[in-house]
Short mmCIF file of C-alpha atoms in Angstrom, two decimals:
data_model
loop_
_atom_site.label_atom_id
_atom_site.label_comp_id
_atom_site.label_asym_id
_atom_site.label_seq_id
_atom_site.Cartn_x
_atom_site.Cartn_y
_atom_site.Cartn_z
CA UNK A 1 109.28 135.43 78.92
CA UNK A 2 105.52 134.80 78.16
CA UNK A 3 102.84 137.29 78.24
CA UNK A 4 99.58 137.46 77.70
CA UNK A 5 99.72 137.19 73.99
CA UNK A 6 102.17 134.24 74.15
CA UNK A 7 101.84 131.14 75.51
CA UNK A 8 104.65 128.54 75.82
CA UNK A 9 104.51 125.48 73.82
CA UNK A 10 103.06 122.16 75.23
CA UNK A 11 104.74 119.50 77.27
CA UNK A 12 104.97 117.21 73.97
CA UNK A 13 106.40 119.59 71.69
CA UNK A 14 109.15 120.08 74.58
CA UNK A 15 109.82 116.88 75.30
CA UNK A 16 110.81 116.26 71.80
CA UNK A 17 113.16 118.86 71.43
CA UNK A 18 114.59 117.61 74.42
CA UNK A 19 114.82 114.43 73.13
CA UNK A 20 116.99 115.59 70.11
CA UNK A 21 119.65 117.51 71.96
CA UNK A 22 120.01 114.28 74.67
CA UNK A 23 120.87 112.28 71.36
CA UNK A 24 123.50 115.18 70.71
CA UNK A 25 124.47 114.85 74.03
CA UNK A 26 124.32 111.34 75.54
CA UNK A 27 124.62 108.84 72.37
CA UNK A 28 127.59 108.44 70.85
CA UNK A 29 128.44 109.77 66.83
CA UNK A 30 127.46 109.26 64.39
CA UNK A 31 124.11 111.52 65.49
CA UNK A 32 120.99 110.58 63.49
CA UNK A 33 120.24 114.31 63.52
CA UNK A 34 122.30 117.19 65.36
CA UNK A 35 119.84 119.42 67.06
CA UNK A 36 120.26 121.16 70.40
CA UNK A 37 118.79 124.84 69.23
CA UNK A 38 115.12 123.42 70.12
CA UNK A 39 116.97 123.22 73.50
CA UNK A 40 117.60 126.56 73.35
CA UNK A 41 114.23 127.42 72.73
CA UNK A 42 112.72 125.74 75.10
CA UNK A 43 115.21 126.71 78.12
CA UNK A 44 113.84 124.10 80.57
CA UNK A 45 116.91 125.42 83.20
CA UNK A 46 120.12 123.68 84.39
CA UNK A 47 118.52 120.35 85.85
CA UNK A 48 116.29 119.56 82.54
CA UNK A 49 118.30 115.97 82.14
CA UNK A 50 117.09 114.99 85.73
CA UNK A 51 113.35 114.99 84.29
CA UNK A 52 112.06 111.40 84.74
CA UNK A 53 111.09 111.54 81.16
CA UNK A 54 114.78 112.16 80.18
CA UNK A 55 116.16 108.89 81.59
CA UNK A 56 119.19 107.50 79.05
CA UNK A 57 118.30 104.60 79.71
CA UNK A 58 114.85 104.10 79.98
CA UNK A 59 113.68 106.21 77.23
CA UNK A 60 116.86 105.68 74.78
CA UNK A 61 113.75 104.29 72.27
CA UNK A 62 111.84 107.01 72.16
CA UNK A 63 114.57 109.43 71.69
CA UNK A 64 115.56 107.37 68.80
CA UNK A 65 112.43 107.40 67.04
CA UNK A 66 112.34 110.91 67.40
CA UNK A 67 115.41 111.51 65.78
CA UNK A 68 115.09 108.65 63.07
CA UNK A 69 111.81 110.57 61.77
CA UNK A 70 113.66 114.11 62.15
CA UNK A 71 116.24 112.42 60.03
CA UNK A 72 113.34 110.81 57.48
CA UNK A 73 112.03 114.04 56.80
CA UNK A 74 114.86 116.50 56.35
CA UNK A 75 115.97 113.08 53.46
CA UNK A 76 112.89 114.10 51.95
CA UNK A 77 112.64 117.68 52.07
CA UNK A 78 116.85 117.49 50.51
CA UNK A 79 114.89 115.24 47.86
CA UNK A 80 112.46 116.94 46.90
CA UNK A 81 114.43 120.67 47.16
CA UNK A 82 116.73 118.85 44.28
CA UNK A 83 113.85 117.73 41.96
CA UNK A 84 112.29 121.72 41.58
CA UNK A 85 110.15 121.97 44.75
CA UNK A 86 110.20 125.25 46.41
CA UNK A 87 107.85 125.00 49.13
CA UNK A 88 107.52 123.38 52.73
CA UNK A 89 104.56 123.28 55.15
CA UNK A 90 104.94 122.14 58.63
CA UNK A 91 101.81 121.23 60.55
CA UNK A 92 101.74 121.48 64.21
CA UNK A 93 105.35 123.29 64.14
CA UNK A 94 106.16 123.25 67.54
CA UNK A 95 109.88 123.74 68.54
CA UNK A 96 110.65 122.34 65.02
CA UNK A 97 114.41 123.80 64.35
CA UNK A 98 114.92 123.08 60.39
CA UNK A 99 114.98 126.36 59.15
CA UNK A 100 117.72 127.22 62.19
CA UNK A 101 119.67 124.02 61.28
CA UNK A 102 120.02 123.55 57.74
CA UNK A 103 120.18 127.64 56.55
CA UNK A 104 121.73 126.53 53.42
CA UNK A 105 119.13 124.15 52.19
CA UNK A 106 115.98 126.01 54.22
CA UNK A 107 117.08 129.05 51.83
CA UNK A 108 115.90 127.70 49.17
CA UNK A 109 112.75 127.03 50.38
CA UNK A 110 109.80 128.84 51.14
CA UNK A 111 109.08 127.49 54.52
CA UNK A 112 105.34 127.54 55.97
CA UNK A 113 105.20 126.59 59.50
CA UNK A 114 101.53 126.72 60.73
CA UNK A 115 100.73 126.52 64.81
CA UNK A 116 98.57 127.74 67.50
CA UNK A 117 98.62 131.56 67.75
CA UNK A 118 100.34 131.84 71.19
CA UNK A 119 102.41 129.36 71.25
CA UNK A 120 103.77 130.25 67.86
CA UNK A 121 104.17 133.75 69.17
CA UNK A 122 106.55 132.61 72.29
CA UNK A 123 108.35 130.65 69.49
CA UNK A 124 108.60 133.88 67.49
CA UNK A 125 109.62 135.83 70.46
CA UNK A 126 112.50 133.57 71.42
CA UNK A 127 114.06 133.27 67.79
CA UNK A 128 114.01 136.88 67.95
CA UNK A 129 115.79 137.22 71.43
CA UNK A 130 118.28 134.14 70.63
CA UNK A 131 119.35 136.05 67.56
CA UNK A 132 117.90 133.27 64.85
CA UNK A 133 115.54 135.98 64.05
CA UNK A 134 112.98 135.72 60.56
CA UNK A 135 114.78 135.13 57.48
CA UNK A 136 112.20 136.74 54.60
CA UNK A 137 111.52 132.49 53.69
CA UNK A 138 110.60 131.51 56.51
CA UNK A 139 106.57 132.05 57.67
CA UNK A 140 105.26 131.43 61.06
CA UNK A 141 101.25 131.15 60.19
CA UNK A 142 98.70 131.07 62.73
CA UNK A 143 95.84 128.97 63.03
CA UNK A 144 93.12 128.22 66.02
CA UNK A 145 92.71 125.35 65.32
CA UNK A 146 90.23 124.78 68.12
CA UNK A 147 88.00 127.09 66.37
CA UNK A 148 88.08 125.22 63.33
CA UNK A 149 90.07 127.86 61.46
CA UNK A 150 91.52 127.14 57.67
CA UNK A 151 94.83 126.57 57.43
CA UNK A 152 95.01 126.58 53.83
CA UNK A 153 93.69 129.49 54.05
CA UNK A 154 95.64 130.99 56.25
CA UNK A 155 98.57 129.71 54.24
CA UNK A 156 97.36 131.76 51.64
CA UNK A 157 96.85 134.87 53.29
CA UNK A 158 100.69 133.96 54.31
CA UNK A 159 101.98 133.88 50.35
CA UNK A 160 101.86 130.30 49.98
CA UNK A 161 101.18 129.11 46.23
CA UNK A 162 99.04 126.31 46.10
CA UNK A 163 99.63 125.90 42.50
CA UNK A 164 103.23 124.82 43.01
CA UNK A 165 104.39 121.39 44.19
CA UNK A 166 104.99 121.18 47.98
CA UNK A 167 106.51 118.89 50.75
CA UNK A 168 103.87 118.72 53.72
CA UNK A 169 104.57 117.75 57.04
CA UNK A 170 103.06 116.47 59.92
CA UNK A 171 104.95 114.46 62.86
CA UNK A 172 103.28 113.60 66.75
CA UNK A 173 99.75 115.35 65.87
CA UNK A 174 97.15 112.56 64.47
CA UNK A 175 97.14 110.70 67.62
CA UNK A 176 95.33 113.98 69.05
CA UNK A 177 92.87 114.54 66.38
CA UNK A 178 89.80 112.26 65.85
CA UNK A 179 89.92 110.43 62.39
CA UNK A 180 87.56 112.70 61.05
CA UNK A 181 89.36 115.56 61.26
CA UNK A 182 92.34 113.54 60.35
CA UNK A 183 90.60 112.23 57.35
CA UNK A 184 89.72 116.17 56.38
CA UNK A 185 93.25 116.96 56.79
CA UNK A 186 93.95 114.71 54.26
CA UNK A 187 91.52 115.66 51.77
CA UNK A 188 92.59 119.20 51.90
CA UNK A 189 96.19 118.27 51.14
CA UNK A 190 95.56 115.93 48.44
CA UNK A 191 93.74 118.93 46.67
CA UNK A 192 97.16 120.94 46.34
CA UNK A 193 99.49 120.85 43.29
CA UNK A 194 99.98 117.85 41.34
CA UNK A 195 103.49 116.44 42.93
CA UNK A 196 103.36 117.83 45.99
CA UNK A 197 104.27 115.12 48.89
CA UNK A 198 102.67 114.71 52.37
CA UNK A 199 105.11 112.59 55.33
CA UNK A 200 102.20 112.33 58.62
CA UNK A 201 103.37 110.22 61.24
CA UNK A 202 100.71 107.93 63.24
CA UNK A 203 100.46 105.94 65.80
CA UNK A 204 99.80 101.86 65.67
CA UNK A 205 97.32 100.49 68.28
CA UNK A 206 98.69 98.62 71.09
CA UNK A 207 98.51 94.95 69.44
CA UNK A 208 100.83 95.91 66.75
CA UNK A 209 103.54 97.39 68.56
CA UNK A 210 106.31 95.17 70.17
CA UNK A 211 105.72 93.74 73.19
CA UNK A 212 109.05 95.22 74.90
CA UNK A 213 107.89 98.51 73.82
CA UNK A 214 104.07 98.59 75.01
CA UNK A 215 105.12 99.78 78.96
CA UNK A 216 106.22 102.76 77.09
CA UNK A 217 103.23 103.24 75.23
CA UNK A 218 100.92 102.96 78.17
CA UNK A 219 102.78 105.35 79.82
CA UNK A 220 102.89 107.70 77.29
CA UNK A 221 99.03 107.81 76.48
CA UNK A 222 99.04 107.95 81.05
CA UNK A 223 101.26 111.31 80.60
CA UNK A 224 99.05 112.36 77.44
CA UNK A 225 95.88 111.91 79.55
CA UNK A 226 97.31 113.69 82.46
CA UNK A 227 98.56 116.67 80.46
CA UNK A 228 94.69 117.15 79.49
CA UNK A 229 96.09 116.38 75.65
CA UNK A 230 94.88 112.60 75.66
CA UNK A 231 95.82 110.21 72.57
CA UNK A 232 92.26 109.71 71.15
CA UNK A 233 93.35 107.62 67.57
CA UNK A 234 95.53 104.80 66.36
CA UNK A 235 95.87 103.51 62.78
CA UNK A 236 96.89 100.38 61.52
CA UNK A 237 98.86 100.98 58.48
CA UNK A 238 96.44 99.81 56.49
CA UNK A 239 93.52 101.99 57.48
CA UNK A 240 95.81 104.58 57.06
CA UNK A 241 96.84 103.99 53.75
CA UNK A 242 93.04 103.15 52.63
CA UNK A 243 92.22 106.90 54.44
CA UNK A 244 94.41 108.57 52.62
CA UNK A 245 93.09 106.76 49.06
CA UNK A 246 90.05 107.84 49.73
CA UNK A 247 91.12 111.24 50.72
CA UNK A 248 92.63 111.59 46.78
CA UNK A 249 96.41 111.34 47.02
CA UNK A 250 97.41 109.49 43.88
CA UNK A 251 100.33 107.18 45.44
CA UNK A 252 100.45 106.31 48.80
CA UNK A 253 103.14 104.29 51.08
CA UNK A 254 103.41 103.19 54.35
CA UNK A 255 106.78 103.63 55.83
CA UNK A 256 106.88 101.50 59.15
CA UNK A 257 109.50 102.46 61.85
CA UNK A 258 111.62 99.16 61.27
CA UNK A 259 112.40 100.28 57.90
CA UNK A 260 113.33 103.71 59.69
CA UNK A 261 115.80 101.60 61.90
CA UNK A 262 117.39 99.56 59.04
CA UNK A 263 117.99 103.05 57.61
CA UNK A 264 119.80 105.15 60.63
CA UNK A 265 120.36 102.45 63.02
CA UNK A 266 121.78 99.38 61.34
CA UNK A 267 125.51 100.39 61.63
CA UNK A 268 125.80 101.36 65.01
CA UNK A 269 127.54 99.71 67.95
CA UNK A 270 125.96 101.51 71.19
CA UNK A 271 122.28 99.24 70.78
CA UNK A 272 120.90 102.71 69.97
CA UNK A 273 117.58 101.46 68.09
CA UNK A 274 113.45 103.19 67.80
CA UNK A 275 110.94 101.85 69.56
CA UNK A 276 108.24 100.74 67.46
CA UNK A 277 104.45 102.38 67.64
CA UNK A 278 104.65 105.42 65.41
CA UNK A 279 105.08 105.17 61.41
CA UNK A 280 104.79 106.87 58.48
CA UNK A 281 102.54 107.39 55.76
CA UNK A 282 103.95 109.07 52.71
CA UNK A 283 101.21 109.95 50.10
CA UNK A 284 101.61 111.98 46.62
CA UNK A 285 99.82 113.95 44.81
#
């Protein structure tokens, strides 16, 4: 499927979309989110639910978090589509599956999804061959990021307005990056339109996540390290919130993943609940 112009996406982007379609199919309705097409990207084969890291059981909180900030964010984007804005940037895209899921609202979006160059090509390759194809709204940008490439520029380049009010995202990448470039990520964005709306997920250090859920953590930053794509920063909310101040956003919020569980979670009777260690920031412009 890959050649050498394309290069599949990493083990964390996979693992996520796997995570969505064993919420589809191992937890009961209702479904936080319905998404098995990143499934169909990734086509891990026939035995994919015997991967350690797909246990029901044992990873049943990570799966929801997953889903619960899936859910957060295609809220918002619905939102914000309502009040007038037109355009959507996804960071790190990965195997994201919005503009495959909701046709009806991505339509009326210009969607922006910016990734590494292979990896984005695979992605482009197998929408293509799974008959999703490229609807004229939605563009697949590349960036390198590794060699420091701009992706607002690149956006640009793409058709993206930076005049206009947008909804930014970007979910399971600051944990990767050091705070620096986190903190110039951040400056960039607050510099777009006045209104425009940034949701970046981040992960808390080890003392302020629960104490069922740090054996989960640990072995997530083990698998991280192994993969060669180590966790290298952690935020307290506060820090983040005070980074992105300084960055320039004009409002900021933190948005913890209890409240996230309160929101999806509180009805249900399966015991279906996130683990705690990643939240949100939401910042405006």
């Amino acid at each position: 499927m890959a050649d050498e112009q394309t290069e599949a996406p990493d083990s964390s982007a996979v693992r996520t979309a796997l995570w969505r379609a064993m919420h589809v199919q191992v937890d009961p309705p209702p479904h936080v989110v319905e998404d098995e097409i990143g499934l169909q990207l990734a086509g891990p084969g026939d035995d994919w639910r015997d991967r350690p890291d797909m246990d029901p059981q044992t990873t049943s909180g990570f799966r929801a978090a997953i889903v619960a900030r899936a859910r957060f964010i295609e809220d918002l984007i619905a939102e914000q589509a309502d009040h007038g804005v037109t355009q959507y940037v996804i960071l790190g895209a990965g195997l994201d599956t919005f503009a495959q899921r909701r046709p009806e609202l991505a339509a009326r979006l210009r969607i922006f999804e910016v990734d590494q160059p292979r990896p984005q090509a695979w992605k482009r390759q197998r929408l293509v061959e799974l008959g999703y194809g490229i609807p004229n709204w939605l563009h697949l940008v590349p960036v390198d990021f590794e060699a420091s490439a701009s992706w607002s520029g690149q956006l640009a380049a793409a058709g993206f307005d930076p005049g206009r009010p947008t909804v930014i995202v970007s979910t399971g990448v600051t944990m990767y990056l050091t705070k620096d470039a986190t903190a110039a990520t951040l400056r960039q964005i607050a510099e777009l339109a006045p209104g425009s709306t940034l949701a970046m997920t981040f992960l808390l250090p080890t003392e302020l996540v629960d104490a069922a859920d740090r054996p989960g953590l640990r072995a997530s930053k083990e698998g991280a390290q192994a993969s060669a794509t180590p966790f290298i920063s952690f935020y307290t909310p506060q820090e983040m919130l005070t980074l992105a101040h300084g960055a320039g956003f004009k409002d900021v919020r933190h948005v913890s993943g209890a409240l996230l569980a309160e929101r999806y979670f509180v009805d249900r009777t399966d015991g279906l609940r996130p683990s705690s260690g990643e939240d949100l920031l939401l910042a405006t412009t």
